[in-house]
Coordinates of C-alpha atoms (C1' of nucleotides) in Angstrom, one line a residue:
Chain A
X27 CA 35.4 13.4 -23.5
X28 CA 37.3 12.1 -20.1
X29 CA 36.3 9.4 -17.9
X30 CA 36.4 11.1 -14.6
X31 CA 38.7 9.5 -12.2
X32 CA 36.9 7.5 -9.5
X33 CA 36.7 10.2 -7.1
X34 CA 34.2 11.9 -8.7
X35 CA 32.4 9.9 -10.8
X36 CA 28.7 10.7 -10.5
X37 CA 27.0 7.0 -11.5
X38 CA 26.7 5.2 -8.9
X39 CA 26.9 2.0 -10.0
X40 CA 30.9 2.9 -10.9
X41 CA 31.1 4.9 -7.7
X42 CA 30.9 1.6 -5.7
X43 CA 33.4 -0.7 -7.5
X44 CA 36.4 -1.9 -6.2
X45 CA 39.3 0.9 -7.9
X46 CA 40.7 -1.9 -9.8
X47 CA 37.4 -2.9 -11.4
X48 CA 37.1 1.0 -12.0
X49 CA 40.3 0.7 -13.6
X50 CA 39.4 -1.7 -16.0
X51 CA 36.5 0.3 -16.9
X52 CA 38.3 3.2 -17.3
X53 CA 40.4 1.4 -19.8
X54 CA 38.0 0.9 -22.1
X55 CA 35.5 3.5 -21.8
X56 CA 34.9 6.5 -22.9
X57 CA 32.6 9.8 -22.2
X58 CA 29.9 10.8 -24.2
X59 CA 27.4 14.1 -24.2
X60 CA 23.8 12.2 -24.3
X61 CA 21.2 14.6 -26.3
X62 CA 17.7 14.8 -25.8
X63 CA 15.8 12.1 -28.0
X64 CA 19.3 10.2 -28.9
X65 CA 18.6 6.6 -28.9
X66 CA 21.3 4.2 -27.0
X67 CA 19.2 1.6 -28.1
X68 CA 17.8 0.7 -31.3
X69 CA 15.2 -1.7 -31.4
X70 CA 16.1 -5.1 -33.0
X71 CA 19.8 -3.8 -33.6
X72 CA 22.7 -4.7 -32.0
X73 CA 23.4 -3.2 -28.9
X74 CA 26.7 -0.9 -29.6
X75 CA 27.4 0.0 -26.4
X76 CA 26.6 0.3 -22.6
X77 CA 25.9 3.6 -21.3
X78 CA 26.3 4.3 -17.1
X79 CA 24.9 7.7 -16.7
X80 CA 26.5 10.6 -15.2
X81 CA 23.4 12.9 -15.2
X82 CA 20.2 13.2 -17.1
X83 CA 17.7 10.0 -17.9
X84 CA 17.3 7.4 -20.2
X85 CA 14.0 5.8 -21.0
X86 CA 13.7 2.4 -22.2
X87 CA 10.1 2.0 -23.9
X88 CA 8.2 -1.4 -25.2
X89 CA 6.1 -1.5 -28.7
X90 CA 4.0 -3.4 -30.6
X91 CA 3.6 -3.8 -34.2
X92 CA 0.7 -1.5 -34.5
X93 CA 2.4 1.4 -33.0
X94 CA 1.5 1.5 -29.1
X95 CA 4.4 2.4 -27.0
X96 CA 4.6 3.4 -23.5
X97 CA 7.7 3.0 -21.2
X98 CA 8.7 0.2 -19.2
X99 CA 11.8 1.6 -17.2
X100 CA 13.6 4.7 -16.8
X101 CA 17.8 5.1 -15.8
X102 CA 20.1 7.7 -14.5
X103 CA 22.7 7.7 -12.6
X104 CA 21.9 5.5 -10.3
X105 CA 21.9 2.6 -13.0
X106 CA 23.5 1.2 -16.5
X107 CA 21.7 1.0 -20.1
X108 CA 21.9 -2.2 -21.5
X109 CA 21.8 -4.6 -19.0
X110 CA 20.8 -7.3 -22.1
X111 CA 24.7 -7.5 -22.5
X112 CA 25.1 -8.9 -19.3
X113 CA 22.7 -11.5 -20.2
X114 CA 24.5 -12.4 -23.2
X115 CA 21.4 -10.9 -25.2
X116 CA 22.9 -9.0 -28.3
X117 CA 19.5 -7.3 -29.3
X118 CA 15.9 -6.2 -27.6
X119 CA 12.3 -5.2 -29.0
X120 CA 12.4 -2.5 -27.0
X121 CA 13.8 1.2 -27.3
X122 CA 16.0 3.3 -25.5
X123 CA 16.4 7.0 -25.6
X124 CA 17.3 10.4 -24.2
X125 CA 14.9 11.4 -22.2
X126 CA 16.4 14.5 -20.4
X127 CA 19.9 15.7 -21.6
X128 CA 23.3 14.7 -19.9
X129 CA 26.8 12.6 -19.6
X130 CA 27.9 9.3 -19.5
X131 CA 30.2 6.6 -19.6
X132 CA 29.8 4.1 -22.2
X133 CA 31.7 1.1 -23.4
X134 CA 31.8 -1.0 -26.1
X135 CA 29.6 -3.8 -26.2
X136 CA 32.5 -6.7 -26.9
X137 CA 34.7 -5.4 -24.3
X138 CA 31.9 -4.7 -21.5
X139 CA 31.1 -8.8 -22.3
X140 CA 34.6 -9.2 -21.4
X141 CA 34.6 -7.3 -18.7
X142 CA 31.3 -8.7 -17.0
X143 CA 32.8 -12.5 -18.0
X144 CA 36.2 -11.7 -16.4
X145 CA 35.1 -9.6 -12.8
X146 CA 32.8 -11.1 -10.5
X147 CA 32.2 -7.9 -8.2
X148 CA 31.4 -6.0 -11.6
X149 CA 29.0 -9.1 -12.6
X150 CA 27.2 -9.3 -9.2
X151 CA 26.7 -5.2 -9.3
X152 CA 25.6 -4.8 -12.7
X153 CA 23.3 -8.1 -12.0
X154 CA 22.0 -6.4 -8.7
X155 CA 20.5 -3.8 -10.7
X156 CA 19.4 -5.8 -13.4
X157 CA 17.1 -6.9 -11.3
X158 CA 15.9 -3.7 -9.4
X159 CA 15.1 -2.7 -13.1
X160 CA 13.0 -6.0 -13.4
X161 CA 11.0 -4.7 -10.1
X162 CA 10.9 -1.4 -11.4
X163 CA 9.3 -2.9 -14.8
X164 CA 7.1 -5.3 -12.4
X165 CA 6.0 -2.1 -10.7
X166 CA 5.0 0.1 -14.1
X167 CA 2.9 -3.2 -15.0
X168 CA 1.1 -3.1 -11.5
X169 CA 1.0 0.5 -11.5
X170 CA -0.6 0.7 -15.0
X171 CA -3.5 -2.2 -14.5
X172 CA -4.4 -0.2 -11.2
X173 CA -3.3 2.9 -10.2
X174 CA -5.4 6.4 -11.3
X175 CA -4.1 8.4 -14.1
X176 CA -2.9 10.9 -11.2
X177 CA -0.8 8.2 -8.7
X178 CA 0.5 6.8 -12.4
X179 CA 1.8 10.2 -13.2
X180 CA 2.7 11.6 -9.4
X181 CA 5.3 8.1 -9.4
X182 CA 6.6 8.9 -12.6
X183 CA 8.1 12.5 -11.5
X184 CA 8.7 11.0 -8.5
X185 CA 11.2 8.8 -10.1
X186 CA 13.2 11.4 -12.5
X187 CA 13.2 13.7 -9.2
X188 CA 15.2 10.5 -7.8
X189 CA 17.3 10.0 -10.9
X190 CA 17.9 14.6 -11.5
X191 CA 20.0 17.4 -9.4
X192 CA 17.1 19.8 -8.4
X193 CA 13.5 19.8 -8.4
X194 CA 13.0 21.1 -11.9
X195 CA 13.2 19.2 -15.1
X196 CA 12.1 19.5 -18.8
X197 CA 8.9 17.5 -19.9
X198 CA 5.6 17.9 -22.2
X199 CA 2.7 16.7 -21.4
X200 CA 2.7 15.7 -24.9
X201 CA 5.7 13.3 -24.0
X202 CA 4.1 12.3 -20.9
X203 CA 1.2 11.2 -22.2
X204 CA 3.1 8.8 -24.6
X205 CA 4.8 7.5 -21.4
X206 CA 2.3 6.8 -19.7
X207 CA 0.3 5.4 -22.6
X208 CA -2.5 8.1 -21.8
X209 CA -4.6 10.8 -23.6
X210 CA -2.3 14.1 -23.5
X211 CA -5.3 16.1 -22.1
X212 CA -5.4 13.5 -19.5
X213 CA -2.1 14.5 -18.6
X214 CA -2.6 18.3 -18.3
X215 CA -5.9 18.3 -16.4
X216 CA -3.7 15.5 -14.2
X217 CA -1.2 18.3 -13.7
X218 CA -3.6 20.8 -12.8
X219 CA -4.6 18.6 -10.1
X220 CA -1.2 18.0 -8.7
X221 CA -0.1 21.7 -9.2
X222 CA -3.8 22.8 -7.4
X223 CA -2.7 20.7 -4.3
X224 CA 1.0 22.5 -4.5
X225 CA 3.1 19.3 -4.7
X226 CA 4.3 20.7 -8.3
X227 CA 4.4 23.8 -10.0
X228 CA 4.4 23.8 -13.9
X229 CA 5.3 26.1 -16.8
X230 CA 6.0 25.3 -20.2
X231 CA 7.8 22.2 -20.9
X232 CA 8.9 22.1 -17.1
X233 CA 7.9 20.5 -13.6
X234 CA 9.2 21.3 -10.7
X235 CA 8.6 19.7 -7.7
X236 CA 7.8 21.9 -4.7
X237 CA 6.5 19.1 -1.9
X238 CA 8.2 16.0 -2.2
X239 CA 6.4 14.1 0.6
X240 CA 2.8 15.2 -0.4
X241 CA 3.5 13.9 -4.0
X242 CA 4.2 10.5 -2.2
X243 CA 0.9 10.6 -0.4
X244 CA -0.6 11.4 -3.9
X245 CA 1.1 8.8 -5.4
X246 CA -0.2 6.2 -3.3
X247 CA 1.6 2.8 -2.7
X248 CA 2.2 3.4 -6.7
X249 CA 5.7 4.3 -5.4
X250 CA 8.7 2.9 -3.3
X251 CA 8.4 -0.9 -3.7
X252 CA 11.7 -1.0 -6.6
X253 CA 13.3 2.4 -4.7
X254 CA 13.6 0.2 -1.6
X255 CA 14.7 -2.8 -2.9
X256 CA 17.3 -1.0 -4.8
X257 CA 18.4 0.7 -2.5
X258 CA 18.6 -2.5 -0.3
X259 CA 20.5 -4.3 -3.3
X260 CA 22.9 -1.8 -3.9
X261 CA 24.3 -0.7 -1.5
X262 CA 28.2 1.4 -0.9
X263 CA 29.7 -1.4 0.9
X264 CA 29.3 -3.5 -1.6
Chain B
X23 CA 11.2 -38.5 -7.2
X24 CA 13.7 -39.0 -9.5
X25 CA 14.9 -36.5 -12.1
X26 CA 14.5 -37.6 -15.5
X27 CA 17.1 -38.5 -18.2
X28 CA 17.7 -35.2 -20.7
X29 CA 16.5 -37.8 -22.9
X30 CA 13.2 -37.4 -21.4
X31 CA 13.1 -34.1 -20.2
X32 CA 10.3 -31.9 -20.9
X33 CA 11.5 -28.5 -19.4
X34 CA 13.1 -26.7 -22.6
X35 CA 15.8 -25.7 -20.7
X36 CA 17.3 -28.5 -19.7
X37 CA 16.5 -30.0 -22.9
X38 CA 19.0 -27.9 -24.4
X39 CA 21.8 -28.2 -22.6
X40 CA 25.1 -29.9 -22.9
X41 CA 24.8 -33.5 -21.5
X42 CA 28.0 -32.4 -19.5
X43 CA 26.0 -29.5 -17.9
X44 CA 22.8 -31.7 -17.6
X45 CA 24.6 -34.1 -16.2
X46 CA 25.8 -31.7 -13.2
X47 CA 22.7 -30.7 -12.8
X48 CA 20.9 -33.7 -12.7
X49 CA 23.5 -34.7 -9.5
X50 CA 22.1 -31.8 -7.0
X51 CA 18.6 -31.6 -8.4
X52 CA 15.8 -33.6 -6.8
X53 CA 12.3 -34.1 -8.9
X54 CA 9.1 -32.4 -6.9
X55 CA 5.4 -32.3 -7.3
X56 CA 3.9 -28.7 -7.2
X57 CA 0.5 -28.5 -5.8
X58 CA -1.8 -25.2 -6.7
X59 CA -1.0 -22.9 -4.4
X60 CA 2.2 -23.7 -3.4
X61 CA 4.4 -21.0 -2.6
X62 CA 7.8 -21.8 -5.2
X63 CA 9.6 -18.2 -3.7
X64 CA 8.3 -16.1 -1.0
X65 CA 8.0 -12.3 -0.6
X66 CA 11.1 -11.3 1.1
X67 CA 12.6 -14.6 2.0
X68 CA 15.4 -16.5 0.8
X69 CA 14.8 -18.5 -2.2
X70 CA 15.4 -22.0 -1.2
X71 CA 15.7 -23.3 -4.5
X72 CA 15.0 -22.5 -8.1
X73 CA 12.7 -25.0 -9.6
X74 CA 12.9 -26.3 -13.6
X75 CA 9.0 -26.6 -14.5
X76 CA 8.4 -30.1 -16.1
X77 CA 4.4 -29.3 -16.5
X78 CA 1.9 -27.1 -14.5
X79 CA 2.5 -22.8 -14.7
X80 CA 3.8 -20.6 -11.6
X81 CA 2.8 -17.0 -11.7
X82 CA 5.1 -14.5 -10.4
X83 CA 3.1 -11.5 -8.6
X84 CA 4.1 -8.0 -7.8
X85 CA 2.4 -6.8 -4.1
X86 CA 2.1 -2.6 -2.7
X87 CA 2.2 -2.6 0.9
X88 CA -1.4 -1.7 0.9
X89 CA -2.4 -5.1 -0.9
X90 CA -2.6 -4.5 -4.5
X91 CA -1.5 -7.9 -6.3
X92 CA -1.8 -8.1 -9.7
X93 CA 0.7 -11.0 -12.3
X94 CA 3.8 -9.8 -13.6
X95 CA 5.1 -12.9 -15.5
X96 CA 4.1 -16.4 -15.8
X97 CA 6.4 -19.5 -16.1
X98 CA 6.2 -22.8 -17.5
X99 CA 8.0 -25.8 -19.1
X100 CA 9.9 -23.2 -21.0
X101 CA 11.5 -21.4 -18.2
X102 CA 12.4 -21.3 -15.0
X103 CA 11.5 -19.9 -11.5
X104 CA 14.5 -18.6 -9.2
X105 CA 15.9 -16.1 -11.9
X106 CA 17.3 -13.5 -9.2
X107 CA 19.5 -16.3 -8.1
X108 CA 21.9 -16.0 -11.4
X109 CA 21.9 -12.2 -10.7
X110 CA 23.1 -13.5 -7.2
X111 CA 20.3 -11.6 -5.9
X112 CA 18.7 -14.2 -2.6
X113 CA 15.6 -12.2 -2.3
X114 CA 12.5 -10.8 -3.5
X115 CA 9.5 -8.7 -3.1
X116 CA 7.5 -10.6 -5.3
X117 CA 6.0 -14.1 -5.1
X118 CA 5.7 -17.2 -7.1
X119 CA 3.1 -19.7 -6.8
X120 CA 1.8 -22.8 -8.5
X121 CA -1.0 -21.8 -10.6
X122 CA -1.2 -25.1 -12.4
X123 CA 0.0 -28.1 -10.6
X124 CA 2.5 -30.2 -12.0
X125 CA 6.2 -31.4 -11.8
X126 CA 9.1 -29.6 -11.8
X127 CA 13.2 -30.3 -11.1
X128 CA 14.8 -28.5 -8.4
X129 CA 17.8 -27.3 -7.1
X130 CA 19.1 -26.4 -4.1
X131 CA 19.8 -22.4 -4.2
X132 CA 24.2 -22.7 -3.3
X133 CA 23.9 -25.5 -5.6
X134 CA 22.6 -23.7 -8.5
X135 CA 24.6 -20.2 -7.7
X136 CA 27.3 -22.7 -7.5
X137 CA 26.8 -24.3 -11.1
X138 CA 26.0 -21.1 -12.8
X139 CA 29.3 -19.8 -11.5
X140 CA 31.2 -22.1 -12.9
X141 CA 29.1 -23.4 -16.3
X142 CA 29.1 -20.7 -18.8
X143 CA 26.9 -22.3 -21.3
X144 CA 24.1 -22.9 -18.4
X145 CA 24.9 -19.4 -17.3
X146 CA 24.2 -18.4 -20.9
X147 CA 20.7 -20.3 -21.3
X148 CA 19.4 -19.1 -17.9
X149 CA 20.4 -15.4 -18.6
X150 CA 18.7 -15.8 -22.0
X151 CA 15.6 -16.9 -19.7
X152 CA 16.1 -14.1 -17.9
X153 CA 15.2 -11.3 -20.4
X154 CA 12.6 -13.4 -21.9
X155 CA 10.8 -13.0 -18.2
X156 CA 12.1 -9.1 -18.5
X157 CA 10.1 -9.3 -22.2
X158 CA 7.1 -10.9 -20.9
X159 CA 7.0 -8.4 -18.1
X160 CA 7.2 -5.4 -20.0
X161 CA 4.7 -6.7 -22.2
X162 CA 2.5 -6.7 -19.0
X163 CA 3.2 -3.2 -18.2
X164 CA 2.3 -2.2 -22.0
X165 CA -1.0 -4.3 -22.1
X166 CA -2.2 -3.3 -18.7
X167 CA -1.6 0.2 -19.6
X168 CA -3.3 0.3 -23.4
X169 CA -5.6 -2.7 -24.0
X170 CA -8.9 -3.6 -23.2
X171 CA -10.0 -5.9 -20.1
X172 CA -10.8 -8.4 -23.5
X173 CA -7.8 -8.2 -25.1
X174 CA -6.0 -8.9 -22.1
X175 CA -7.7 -11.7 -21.3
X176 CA -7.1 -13.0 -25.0
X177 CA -3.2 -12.6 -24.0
X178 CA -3.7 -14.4 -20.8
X179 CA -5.5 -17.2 -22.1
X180 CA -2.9 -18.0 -24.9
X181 CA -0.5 -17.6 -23.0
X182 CA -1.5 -20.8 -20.7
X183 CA -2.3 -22.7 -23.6
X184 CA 1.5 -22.0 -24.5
X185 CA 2.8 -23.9 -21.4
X186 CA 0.2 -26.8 -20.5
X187 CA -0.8 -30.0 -22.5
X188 CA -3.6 -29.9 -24.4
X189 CA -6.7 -27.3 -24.9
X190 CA -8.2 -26.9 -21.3
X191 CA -7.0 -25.6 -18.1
X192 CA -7.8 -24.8 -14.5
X193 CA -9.0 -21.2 -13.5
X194 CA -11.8 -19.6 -12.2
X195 CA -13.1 -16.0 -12.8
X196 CA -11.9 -14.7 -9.5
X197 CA -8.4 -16.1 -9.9
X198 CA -8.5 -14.1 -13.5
X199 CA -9.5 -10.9 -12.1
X200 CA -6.3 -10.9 -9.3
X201 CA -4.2 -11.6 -12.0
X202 CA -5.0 -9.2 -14.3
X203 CA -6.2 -6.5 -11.6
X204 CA -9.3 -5.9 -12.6
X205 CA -13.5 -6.8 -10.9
X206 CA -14.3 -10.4 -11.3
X207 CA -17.8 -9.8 -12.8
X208 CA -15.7 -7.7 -15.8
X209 CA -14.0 -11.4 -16.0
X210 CA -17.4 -13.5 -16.4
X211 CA -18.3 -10.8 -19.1
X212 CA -15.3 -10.8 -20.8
X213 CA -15.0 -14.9 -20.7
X214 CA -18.6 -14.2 -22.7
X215 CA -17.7 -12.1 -25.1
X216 CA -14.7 -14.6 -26.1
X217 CA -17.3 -17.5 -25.5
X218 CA -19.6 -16.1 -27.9
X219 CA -17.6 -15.9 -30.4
X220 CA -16.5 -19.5 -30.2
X221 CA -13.0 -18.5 -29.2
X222 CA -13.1 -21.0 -25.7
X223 CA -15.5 -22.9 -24.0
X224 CA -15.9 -21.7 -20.1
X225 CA -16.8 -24.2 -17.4
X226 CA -17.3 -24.2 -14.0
X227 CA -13.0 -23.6 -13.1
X228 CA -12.0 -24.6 -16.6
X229 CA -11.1 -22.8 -19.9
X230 CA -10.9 -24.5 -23.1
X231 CA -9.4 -23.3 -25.9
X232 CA -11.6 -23.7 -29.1
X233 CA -9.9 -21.5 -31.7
X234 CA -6.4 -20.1 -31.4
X235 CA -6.3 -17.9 -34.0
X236 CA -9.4 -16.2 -33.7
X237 CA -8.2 -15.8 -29.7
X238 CA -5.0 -14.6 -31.4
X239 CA -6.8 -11.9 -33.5
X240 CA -9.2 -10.7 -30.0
X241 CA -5.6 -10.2 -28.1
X242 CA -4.8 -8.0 -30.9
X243 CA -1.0 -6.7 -30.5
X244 CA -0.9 -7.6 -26.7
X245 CA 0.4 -11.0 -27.4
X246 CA 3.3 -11.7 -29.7
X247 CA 6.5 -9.6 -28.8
X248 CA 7.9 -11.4 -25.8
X249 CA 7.1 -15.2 -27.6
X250 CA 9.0 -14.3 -30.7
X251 CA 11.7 -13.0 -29.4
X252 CA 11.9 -16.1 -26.5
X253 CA 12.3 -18.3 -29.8
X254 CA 14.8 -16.2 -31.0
X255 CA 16.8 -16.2 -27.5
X256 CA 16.6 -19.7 -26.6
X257 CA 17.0 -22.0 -29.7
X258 CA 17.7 -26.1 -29.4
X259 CA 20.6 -25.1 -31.4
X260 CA 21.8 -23.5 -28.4
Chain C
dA2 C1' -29.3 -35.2 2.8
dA3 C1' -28.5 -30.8 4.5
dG4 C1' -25.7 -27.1 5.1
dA5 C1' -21.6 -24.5 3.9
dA6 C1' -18.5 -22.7 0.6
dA7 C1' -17.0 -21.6 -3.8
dT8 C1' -18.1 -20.1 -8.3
dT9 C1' -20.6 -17.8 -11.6
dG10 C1' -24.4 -14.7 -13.6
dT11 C1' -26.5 -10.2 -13.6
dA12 C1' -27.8 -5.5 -12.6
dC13 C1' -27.1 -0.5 -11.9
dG14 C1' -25.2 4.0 -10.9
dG15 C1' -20.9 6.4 -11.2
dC16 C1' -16.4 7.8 -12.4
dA17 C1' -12.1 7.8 -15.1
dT18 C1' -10.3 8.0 -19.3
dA19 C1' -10.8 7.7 -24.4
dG20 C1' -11.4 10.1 -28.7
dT21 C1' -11.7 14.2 -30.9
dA22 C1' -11.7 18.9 -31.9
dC23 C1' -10.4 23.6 -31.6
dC24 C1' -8.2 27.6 -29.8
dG25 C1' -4.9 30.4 -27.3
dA26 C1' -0.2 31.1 -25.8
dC27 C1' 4.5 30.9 -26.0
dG28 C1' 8.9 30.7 -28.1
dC29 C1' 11.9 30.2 -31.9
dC30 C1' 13.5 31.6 -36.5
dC31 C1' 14.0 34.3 -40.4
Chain D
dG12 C1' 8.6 41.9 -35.6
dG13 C1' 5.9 38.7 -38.1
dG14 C1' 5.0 34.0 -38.9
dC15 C1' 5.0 29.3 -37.7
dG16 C1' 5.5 25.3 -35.0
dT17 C1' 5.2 23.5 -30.5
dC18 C1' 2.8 23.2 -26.3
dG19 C1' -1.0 23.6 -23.3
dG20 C1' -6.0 24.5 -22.0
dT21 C1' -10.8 23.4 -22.5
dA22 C1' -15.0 21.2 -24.0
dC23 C1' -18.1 17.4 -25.4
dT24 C1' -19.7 12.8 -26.1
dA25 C1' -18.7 8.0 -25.7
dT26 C1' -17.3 4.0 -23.3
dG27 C1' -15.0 0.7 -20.4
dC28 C1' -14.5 -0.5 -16.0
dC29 C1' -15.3 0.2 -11.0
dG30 C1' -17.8 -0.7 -6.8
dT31 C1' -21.2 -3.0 -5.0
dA32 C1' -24.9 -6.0 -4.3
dC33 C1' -27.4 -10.1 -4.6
dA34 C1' -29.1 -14.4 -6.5
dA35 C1' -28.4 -18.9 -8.7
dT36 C1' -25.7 -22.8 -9.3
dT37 C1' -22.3 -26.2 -8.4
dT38 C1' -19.3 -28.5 -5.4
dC39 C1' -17.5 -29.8 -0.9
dT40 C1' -18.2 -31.1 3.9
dT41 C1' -20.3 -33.4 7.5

DNA sequence: AAGAAATTGTACGGCATAGTACCGACGCCC
DNA sequence: GGGCGTCGGTACTATGCCGTACAATTTCTT
C-alpha cells in the first residue's frame, strides 16, 4: 500500500510535520491494512516497527504472570504505536493489538531510531505525545481505583468516539469486560444503563453513540484531563 | 550544598553515567534538601527544575477537576522527577511532592533540556527512566483495577522499602488511603491483616518491614513487572 | 499542664462488583 | 436450512469496600 501524500494524510501526528520531515517519513515507510486482533506489539519481543494510524484503534494492554490483563492506553489517529522506540527501549511487557480495523503508516524500527535521532521537530512531536499517552495511562489508573463500573465504561467509548469517523463502532461486552478488567455481566447491565438514559444505543457487537454530551455528564470527571492536555500539547502550529 | 563526586553518588542514575556526562552535569546542578511536602513540580506550572533523588521518595499524583487524587508513580534514588522535560514537554497536570524527605541533585530546567539535547548517552539513561515510570504507571492502572485493597497495599509497601534505607518508613493511614484512593479505615484494616501475619510492624506514622517475602507473596502479581523490567532497562553496564 | 490537633481503632448499614451458572438469540458456515 | 459458535441477558449468593460516625490514643502547642 501507498503512503498518502501529505495532503491527505489522516494521522495527525504526520499531518502536522514540517513537509520535509514528512518527506523523510515518506521515504521509509510504508502502508499497511491493520486487522482486528493483529498485534503491533508483541510482548517481550522486539518492537518491529512503529505504526501511526490512519483509522481504526490500537490498544496497548499490561499483564501479569498469572494472566490478568486489562488496558492501559488506547491509539488512533491522533497518535503513534510504539513510542518505546523513541525512548531507545527495544522491547515492553506490555501488548498491543487491533482493536477496531483500519490503515496505517508504519516504519521500520532501525530507521524510525534514525529518524527521531536525526529531526528535532519529529523528536519533540512524537515526545509530545508520548507523554499525553503517559497522562492518558495516569488517568486509566485514577479512573480504575475510583470511578463506578459505569463512568469507567462511559470514558472508554468516550475515547474510541474521539479516536473513530461516526458514532458507531464494533465491540463485545465480552471484550469490554477484559478492558476494563470487569465481570462481562457487569458490562451488559452497565450498558443497559447507559442505553436506558439514551446516551448509547446497542446491538450486537456494536455501540453507537447517540448523545455525546450526556455520556460526558455520565462519565463524570473520569474524562477530559489527557484530551485537554493533548490537545494543548499538540497542537497544528507546531 | 554541594553535589557529590560520582564516586559517591547514590542516585542510580547518575551513578551510571559517563564521568564526561557526570561531569557536565555536576557544573549546573546544585545539591537540595527536600522536606515532606514539598511541592518538586506543580500542577500546571512550569517545571523549574528536575531533581536527581539522592534519598527520600516523591510521589507523582494524577488530580480530576472535582478533586479526586489518587498516586500514579513513585520515585526514588533510582529515578528521577522532571521526566516531561526530555520530551520537551514544560508542563503538567499532575504533581510531585516529597513523600519522604531527603536529598536530591538538581538542575535547572534550560540546563537540563540543554544537556539532554546535546548528550546522547544521558539522553539515553533518562528515556530509559522514562518508560520505567510509564511501567510503573500502568502497573498502577492494572492493580487499581484487579486487586484487592490488601494486595495493593502489599505493592505499595515494597515498593518504599525498594527506595529508602533500611526496614522502616514514614506514613500514616490517611496518607495511604489518598494514595491508593481508597477510606482510610479500609487502610488500618488492611495494615492488620498484613500485621497479623507478621509481614510489618505498624506504629503510630511508621511501617516496618518484617518479612519481604511473605509481603511479596500478599501483593500477589501486583508487584513485579515494572521492577524487572527497570533492571533490565537501566543496567550499571550502561 | 491543659487544650488542640493528628492519628488510629472500631462499628454498621448499604451498595457495587465478583463469581458463577444457565439460557436465549443471533449470525455464520456447511 | 440445520447446526454450532459467539454474544448477550438474567439470576443468585458472596464479599470487598464505601460512607459515615465516633471514640481512644498519641503528639504537638501554648
Amino acid at each position: 500500500m501507498p503512503v498518502p501524500s501529505q495532503r491527505y494524510v489522516r494521522n495527525h501526528l504526520l499531518s502536522i510535520l514540517s513537509p520535509d520531515d514528512y518527506e523523510a517519513i515518506q521515504s521509509v515507510a510504508e502502508g499497511v491494512a491493520l486487522g482486528r486482533r493483529d498485534i503491533l506489539i508483541a510482548a517481550n519481543k522486539s518492537i518491529t516497527h512503529v505504526y501511526l494510524l490512519e483509522s481504526g484503534i490500537a490498544s496497548e494492554v499490561a499483564a501479569t504472570p498469572e494472566g490478568r490483563r486489562i488496558e492501559v492506553c488506547i491509539t488512533g489517529p491522533e497518535g503513534i504505536v510504539g513510542v518505546p522506540l523513541l525512548l531507545d527501549v527495544d522491547r515492553t511487557p506490555h501488548e498491543t493489538f487491533v482493536q477496531i480495523e483500519g490503515d496505517a503508516v508504519r516504519v521500520e524500527a532501525a530507521a524510525f531510531r534514525r529518524l527521531v535521532e536525526e529531526r528535532r521537530i519529529l523528536r519533540r512531536i512524537v515526545g509530545h505525545y508520548a507523554y499525553a499517552a503517559h497522562l492518558q495511562t495516569a488517568g486509566t489508573a485514577l479512573s480504575n481505583g475510583s470511578h463506578t463500573l459505569e463512568e469507567r465504561l462511559a470514558r472508554w467509548l468516550l475515547m474510541c468516539h474521539d479516536r473513530v469517523d461516526g458514532d458507531e463502532f464494533p465491540v463485545t461486552h465480552e471484550f469490554l469486560s477484559t478492558m476494563l478488567g470487569v465481570r462481562r455481566p457487569g458490562v451488559t447491565t452497565a450498558i443497559h444503563s447507559l442505553e436506558g438514559a439514551g446516551m448509547i444505543k446497542a446491538r450486537r457487537s456494536h455501540v453507537q453513540v447517540l448523545d455525546r454530551d450526556k455520556l460526558k455528564a455520565a462519565a463524570g470527571d473520569s474524562y477530559g484531563v489527557p484530551e485537554a492536555e493533548y490537545r494543548r500539547l499538540i497542537h497544528a502550529g507546531r
